[in-house]
PDB file of C-alpha atoms in Angstrom:
ATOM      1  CA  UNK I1079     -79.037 -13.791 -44.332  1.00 97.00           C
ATOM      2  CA  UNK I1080     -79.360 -17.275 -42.875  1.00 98.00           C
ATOM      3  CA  UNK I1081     -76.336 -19.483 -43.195  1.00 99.00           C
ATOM      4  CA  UNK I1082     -75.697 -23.086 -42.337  1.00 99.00           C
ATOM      5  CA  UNK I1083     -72.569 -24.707 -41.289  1.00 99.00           C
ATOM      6  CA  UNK I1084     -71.498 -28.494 -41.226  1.00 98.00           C
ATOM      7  CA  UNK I1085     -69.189 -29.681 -38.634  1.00 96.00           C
ATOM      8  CA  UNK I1086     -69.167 -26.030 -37.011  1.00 97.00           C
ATOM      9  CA  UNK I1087     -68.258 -26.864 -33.272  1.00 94.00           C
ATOM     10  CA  UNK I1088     -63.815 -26.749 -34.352  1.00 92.00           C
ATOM     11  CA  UNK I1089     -61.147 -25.860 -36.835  1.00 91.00           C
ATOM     12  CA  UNK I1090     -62.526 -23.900 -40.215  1.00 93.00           C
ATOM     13  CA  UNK I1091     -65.925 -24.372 -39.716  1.00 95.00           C
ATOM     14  CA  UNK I1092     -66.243 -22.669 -36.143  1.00 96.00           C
ATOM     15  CA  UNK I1093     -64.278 -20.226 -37.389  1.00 96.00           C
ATOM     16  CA  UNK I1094     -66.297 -19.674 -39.948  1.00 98.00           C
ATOM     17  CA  UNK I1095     -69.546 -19.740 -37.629  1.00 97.00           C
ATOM     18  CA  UNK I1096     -68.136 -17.506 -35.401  1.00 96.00           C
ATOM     19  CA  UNK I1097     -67.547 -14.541 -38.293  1.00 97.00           C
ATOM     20  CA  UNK I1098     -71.049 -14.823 -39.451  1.00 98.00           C
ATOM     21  CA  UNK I1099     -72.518 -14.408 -35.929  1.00 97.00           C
ATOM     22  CA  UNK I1100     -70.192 -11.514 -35.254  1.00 97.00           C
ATOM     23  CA  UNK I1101     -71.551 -10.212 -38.981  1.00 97.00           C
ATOM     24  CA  UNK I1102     -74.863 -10.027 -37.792  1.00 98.00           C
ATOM     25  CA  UNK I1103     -76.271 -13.412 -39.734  1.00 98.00           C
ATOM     26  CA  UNK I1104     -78.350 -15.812 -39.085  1.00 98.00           C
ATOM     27  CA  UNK I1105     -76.136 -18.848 -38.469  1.00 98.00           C
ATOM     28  CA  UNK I1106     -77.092 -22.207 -37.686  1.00 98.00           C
ATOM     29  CA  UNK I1107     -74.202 -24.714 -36.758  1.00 98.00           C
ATOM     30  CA  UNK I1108     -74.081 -28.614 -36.895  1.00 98.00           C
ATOM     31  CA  UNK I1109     -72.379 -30.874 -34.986  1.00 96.00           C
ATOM     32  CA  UNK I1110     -71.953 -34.129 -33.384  1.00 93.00           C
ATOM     33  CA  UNK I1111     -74.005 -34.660 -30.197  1.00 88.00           C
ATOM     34  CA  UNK I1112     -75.293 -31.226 -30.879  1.00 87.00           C
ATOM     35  CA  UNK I1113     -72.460 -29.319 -28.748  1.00 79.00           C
ATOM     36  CA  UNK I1114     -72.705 -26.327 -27.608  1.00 83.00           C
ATOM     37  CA  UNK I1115     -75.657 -24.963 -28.522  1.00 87.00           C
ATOM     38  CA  UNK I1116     -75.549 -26.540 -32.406  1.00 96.00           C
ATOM     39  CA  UNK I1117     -78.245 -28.494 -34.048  1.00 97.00           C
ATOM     40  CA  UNK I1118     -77.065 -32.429 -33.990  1.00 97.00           C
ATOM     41  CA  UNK I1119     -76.065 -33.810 -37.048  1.00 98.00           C
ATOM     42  CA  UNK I1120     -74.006 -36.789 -38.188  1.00 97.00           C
ATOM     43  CA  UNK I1121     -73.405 -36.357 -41.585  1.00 98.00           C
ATOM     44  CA  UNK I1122     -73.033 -40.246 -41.789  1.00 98.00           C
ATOM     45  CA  UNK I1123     -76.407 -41.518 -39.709  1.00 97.00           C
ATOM     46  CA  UNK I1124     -79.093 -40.845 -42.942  1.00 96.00           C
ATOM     47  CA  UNK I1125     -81.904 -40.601 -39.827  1.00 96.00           C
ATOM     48  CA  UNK I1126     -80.091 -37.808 -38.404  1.00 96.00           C
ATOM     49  CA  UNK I1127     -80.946 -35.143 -41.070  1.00 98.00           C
ATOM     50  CA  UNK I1128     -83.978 -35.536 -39.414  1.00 97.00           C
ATOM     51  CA  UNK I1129     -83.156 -33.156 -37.196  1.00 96.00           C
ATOM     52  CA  UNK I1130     -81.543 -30.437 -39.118  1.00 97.00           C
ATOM     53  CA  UNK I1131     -84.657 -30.466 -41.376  1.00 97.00           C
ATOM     54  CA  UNK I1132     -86.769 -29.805 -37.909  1.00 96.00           C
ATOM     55  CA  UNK I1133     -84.613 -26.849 -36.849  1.00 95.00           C
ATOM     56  CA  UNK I1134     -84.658 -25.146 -40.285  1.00 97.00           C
ATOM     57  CA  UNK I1135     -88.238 -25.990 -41.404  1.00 95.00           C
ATOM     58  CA  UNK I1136     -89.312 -23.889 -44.300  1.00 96.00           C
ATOM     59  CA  UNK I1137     -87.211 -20.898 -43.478  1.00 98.00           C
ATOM     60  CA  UNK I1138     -85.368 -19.620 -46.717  1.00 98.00           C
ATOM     61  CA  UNK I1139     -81.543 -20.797 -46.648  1.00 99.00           C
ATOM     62  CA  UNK I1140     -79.321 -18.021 -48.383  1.00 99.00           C
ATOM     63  CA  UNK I1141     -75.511 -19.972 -47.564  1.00 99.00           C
ATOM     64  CA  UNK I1142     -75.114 -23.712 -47.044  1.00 99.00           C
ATOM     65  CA  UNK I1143     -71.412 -24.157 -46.131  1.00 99.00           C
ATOM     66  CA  UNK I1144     -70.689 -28.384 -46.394  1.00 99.00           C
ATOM     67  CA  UNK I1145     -67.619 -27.901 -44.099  1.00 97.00           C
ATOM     68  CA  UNK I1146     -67.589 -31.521 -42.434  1.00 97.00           C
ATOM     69  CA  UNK I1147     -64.771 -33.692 -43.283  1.00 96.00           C
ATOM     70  CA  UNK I1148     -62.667 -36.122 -41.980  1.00 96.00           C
ATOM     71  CA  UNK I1149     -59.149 -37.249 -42.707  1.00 95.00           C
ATOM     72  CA  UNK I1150     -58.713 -40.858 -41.262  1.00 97.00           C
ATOM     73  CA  UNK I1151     -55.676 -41.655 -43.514  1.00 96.00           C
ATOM     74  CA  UNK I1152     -52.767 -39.356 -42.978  1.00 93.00           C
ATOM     75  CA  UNK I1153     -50.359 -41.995 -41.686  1.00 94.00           C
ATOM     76  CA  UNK I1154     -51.392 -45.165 -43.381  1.00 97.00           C
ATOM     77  CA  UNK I1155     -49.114 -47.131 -45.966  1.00 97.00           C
ATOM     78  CA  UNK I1156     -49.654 -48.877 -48.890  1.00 98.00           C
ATOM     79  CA  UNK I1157     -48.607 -52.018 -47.769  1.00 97.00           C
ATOM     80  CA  UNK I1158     -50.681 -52.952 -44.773  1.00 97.00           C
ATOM     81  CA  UNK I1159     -53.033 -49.766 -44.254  1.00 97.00           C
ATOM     82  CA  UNK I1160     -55.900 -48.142 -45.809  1.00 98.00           C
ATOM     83  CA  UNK I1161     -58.589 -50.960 -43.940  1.00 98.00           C
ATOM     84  CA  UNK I1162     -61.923 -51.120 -45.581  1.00 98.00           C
ATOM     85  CA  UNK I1163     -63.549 -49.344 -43.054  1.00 98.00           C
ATOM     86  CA  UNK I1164     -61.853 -46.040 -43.479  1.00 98.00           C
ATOM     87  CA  UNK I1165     -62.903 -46.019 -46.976  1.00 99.00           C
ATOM     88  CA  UNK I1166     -66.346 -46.966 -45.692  1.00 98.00           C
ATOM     89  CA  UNK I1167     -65.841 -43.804 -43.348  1.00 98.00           C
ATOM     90  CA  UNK I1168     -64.426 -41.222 -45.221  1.00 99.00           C
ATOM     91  CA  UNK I1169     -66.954 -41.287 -47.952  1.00 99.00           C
ATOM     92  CA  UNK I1170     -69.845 -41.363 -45.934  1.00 98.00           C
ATOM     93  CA  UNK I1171     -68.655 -38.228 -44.429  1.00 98.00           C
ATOM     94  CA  UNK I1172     -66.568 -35.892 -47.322  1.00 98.00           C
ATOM     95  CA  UNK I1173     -68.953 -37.112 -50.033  1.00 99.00           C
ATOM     96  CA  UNK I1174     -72.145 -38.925 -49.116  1.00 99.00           C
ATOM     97  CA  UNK I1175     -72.819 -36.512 -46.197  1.00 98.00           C
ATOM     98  CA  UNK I1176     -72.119 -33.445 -48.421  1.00 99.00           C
ATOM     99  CA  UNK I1177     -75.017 -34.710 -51.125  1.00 99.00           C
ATOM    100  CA  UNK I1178     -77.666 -35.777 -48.136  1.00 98.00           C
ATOM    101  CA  UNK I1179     -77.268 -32.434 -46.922  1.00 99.00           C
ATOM    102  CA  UNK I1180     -77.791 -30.766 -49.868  1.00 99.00           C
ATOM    103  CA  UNK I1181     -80.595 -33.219 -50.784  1.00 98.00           C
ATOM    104  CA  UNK I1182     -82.213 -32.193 -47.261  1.00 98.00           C
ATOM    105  CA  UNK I1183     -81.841 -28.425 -47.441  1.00 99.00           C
ATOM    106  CA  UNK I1184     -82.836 -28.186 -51.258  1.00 99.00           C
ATOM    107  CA  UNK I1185     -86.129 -26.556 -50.773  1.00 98.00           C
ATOM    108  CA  UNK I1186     -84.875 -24.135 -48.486  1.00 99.00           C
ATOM    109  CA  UNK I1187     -81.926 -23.447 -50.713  1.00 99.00           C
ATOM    110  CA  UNK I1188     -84.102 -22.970 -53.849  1.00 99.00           C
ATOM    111  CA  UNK I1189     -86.878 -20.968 -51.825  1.00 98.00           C
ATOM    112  CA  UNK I1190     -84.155 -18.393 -51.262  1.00 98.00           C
ATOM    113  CA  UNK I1191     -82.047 -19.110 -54.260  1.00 98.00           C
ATOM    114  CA  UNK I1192     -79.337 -19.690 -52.248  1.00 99.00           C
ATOM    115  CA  UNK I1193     -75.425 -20.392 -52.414  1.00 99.00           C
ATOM    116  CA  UNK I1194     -73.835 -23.769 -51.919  1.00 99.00           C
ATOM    117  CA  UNK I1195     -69.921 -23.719 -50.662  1.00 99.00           C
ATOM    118  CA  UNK I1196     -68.536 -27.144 -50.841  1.00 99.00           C
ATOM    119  CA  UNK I1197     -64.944 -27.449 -49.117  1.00 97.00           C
ATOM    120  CA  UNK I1198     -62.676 -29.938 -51.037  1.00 97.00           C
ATOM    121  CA  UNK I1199     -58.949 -29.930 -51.242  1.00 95.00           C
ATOM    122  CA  UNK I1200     -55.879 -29.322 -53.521  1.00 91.00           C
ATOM    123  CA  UNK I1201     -55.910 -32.837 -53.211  1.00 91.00           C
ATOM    124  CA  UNK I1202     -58.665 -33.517 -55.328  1.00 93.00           C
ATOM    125  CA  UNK I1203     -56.593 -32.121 -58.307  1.00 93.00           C
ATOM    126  CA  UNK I1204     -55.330 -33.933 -61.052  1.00 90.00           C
ATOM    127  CA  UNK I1205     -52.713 -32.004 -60.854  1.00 90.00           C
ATOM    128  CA  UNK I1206     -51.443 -32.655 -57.411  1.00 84.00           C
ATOM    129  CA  UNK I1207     -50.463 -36.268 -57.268  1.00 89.00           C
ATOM    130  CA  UNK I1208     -47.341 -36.886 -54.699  1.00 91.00           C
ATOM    131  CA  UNK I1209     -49.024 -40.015 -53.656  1.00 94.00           C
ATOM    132  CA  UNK I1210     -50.116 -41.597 -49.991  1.00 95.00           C
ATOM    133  CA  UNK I1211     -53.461 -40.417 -48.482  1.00 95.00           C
ATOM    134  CA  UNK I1212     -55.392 -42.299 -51.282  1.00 98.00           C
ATOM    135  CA  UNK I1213     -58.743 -42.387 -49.169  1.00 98.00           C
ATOM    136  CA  UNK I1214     -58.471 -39.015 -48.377  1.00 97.00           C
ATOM    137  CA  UNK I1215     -57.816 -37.373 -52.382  1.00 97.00           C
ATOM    138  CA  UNK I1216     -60.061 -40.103 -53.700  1.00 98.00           C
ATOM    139  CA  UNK I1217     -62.764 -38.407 -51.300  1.00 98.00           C
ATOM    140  CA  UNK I1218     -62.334 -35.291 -52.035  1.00 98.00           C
ATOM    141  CA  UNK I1219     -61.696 -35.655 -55.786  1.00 98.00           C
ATOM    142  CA  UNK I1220     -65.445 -36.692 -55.465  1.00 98.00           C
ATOM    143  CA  UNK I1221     -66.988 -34.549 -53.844  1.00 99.00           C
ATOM    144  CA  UNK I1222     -65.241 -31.939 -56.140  1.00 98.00           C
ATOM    145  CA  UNK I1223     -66.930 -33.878 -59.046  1.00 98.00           C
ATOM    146  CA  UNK I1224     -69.948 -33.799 -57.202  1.00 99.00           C
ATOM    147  CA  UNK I1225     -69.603 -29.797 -56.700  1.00 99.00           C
ATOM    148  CA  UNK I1226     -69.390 -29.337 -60.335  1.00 98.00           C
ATOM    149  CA  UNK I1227     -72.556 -31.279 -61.457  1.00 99.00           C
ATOM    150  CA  UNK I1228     -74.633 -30.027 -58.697  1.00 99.00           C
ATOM    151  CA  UNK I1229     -73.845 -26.526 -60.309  1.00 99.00           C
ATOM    152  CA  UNK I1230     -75.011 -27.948 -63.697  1.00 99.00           C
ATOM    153  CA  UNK I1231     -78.156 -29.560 -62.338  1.00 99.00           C
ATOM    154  CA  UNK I1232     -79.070 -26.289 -60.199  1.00 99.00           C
ATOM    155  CA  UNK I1233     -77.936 -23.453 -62.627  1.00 98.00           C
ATOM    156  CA  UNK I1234     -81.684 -22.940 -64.131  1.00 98.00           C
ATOM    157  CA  UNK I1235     -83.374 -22.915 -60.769  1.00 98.00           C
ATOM    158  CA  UNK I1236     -80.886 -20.169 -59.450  1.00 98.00           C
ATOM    159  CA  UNK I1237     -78.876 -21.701 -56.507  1.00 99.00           C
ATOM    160  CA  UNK I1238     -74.848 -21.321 -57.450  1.00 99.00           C
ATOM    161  CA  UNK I1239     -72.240 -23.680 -55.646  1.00 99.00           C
ATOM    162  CA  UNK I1240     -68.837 -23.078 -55.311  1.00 99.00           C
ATOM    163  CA  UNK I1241     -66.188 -25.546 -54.527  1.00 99.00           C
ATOM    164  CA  UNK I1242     -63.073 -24.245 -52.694  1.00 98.00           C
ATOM    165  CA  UNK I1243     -59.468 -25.412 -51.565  1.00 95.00           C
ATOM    166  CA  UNK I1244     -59.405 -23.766 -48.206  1.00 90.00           C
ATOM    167  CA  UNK I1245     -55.575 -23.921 -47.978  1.00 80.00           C
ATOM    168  CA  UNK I1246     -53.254 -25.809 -45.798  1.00 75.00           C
ATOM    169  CA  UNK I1247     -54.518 -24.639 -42.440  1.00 78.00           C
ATOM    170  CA  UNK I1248     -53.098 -24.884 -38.981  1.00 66.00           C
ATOM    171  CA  UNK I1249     -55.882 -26.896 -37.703  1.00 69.00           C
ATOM    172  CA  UNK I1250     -56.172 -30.352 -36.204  1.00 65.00           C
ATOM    173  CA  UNK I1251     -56.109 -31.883 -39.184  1.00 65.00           C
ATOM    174  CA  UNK I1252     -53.674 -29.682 -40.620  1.00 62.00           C
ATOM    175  CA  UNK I1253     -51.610 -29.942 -38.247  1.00 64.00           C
ATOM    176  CA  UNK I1254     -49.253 -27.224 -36.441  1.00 69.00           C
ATOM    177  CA  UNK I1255     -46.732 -27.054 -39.898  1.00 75.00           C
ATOM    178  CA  UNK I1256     -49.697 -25.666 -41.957  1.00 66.00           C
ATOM    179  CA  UNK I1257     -48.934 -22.676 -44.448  1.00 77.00           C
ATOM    180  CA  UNK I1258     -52.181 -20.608 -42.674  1.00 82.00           C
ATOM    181  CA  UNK I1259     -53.763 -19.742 -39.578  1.00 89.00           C
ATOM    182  CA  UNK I1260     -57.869 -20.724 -39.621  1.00 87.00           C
ATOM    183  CA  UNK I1261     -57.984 -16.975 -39.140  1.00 92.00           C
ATOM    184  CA  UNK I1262     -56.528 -16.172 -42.250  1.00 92.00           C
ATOM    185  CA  UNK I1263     -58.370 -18.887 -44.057  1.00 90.00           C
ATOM    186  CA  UNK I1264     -61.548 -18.108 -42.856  1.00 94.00           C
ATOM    187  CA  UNK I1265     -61.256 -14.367 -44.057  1.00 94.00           C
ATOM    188  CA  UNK I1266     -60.189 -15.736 -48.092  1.00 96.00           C
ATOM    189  CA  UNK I1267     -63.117 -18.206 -47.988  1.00 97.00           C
ATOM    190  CA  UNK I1268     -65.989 -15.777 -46.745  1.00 97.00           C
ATOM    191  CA  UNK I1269     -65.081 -13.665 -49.363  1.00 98.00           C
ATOM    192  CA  UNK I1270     -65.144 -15.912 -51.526  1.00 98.00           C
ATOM    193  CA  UNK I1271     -68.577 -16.708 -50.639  1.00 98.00           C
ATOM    194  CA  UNK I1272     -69.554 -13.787 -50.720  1.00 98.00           C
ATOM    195  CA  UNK I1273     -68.211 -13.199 -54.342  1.00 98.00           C
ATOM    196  CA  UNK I1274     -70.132 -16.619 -55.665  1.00 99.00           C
ATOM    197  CA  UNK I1275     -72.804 -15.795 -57.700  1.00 98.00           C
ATOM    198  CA  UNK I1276     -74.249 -17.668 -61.394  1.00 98.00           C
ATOM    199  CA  UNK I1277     -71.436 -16.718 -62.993  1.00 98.00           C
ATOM    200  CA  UNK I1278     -68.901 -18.435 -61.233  1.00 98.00           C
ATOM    201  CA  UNK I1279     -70.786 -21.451 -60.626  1.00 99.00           C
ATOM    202  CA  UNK I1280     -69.134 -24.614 -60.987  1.00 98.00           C
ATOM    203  CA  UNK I1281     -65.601 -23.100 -60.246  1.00 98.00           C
ATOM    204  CA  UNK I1282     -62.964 -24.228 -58.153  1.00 98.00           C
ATOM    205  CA  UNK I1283     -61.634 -21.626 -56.213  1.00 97.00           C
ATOM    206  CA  UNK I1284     -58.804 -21.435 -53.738  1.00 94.00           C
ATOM    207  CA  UNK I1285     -58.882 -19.484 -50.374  1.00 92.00           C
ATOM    208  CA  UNK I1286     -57.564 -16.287 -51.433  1.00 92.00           C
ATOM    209  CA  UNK I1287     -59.636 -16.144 -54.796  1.00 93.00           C
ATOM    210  CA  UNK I1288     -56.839 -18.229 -57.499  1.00 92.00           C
ATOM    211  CA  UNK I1289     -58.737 -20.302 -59.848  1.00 93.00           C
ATOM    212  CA  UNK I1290     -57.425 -24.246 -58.999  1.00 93.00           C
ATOM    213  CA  UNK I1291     -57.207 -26.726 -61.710  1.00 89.00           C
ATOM    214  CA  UNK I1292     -59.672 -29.398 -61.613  1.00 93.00           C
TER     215      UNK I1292
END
């Protein structure tokens, strides 16, 4: 099985790259600057999908993982934060990225009929509203919507996507008073991969399998 990671050099996605090496897989890893041994990609630069459409050529793509996300927002307040340019920021990694790399690896995706797994957040749920981080849920909100109608728009040529709240993990982002270890969340969400299939496509799953409302 070939599977390809966004933003696999830290956190979830190394983590993630890491278990499908020692699996046996194919895995190809993107990162900034290429480190350590990954193919460099920033999901933001269009011109640098360039280069993740060299390394994969026409090979068959079974997993796409969109793992590559920022959070720029965590301590910003209403009344003098949020600048333009972390809007600008945000999206063009946790939404537009996500849809340029699909849009890149489609053939490959569809030669193999392939799985997408698109990491959002509880956040994105109408249903979890305590307020603050407003770039951050309004980003991920969309690339949940854009999850969904992917699924639509790819159900009759055979590719599923999934669209997964990988918990609140003790990463850098998550910071050190997460409910998880990446170890733990890493286990949930390759099973959950492994589980997505047409019948579940469209869903939005947490970690450790729950169904989360939209």
């Amino acid at each position: 099985m070939k599977v390809v990671i966004t933003g696999a050099n830290r956190g979830i996605g190394r983590a993630l790259y890491d278990s499908y090496l020692a699996r046996g897989e194919t895995v190809i890893g993107t990162a900034r600057g290429g480190k350590e041994g990954m193919v460099a990609l920033d999901v933001t630069v269009p011109d640098s999908f360039a280069t993740l459409q060299e390394a994969i050529r026409e090979d068959p793509v079974d997993l796409l993982i969109c793992n590559a996300g920022v959070y720029l927002d965590k301590f910003e307040r209403l009344e003098d934060g949020y600048p333009t340019e972390q809007w600008a920021d945000t999206f063009a990694t946790n939404v537009t990225g996500v849809f340029q790399t699909v849009q890149t690896l489609l053939p490959n995706l569809l030669a193999a009929k392939g799985k997408i797994a698109i990491l959002s957040s509880t956040m994105a749920s109408h249903t979890h509203a305590p307020g603050g981080s407003y770039i951050y849920r309004a980003s991920k909100a969309a690339v949940l919507n854009l999850g969904r109608n992917l699924a639509t728009d790819l159900a009759a040529q055979g590719v599923a996507v999934g669209i997964y709240h990988p918990g609140w993990v003790k990463t850098d982002m998550g910071g050190d008073e997460a409910d998880i270890t990446v170890e733990e969340a890493c286990a949930g969400l390759t099973q959950r991969f492994d589980a997505l299939s047409m019948d579940t496509t469209g869903a939005f799953k947490t970690w450790d399998g729950q169904r989360h409302p939209f």
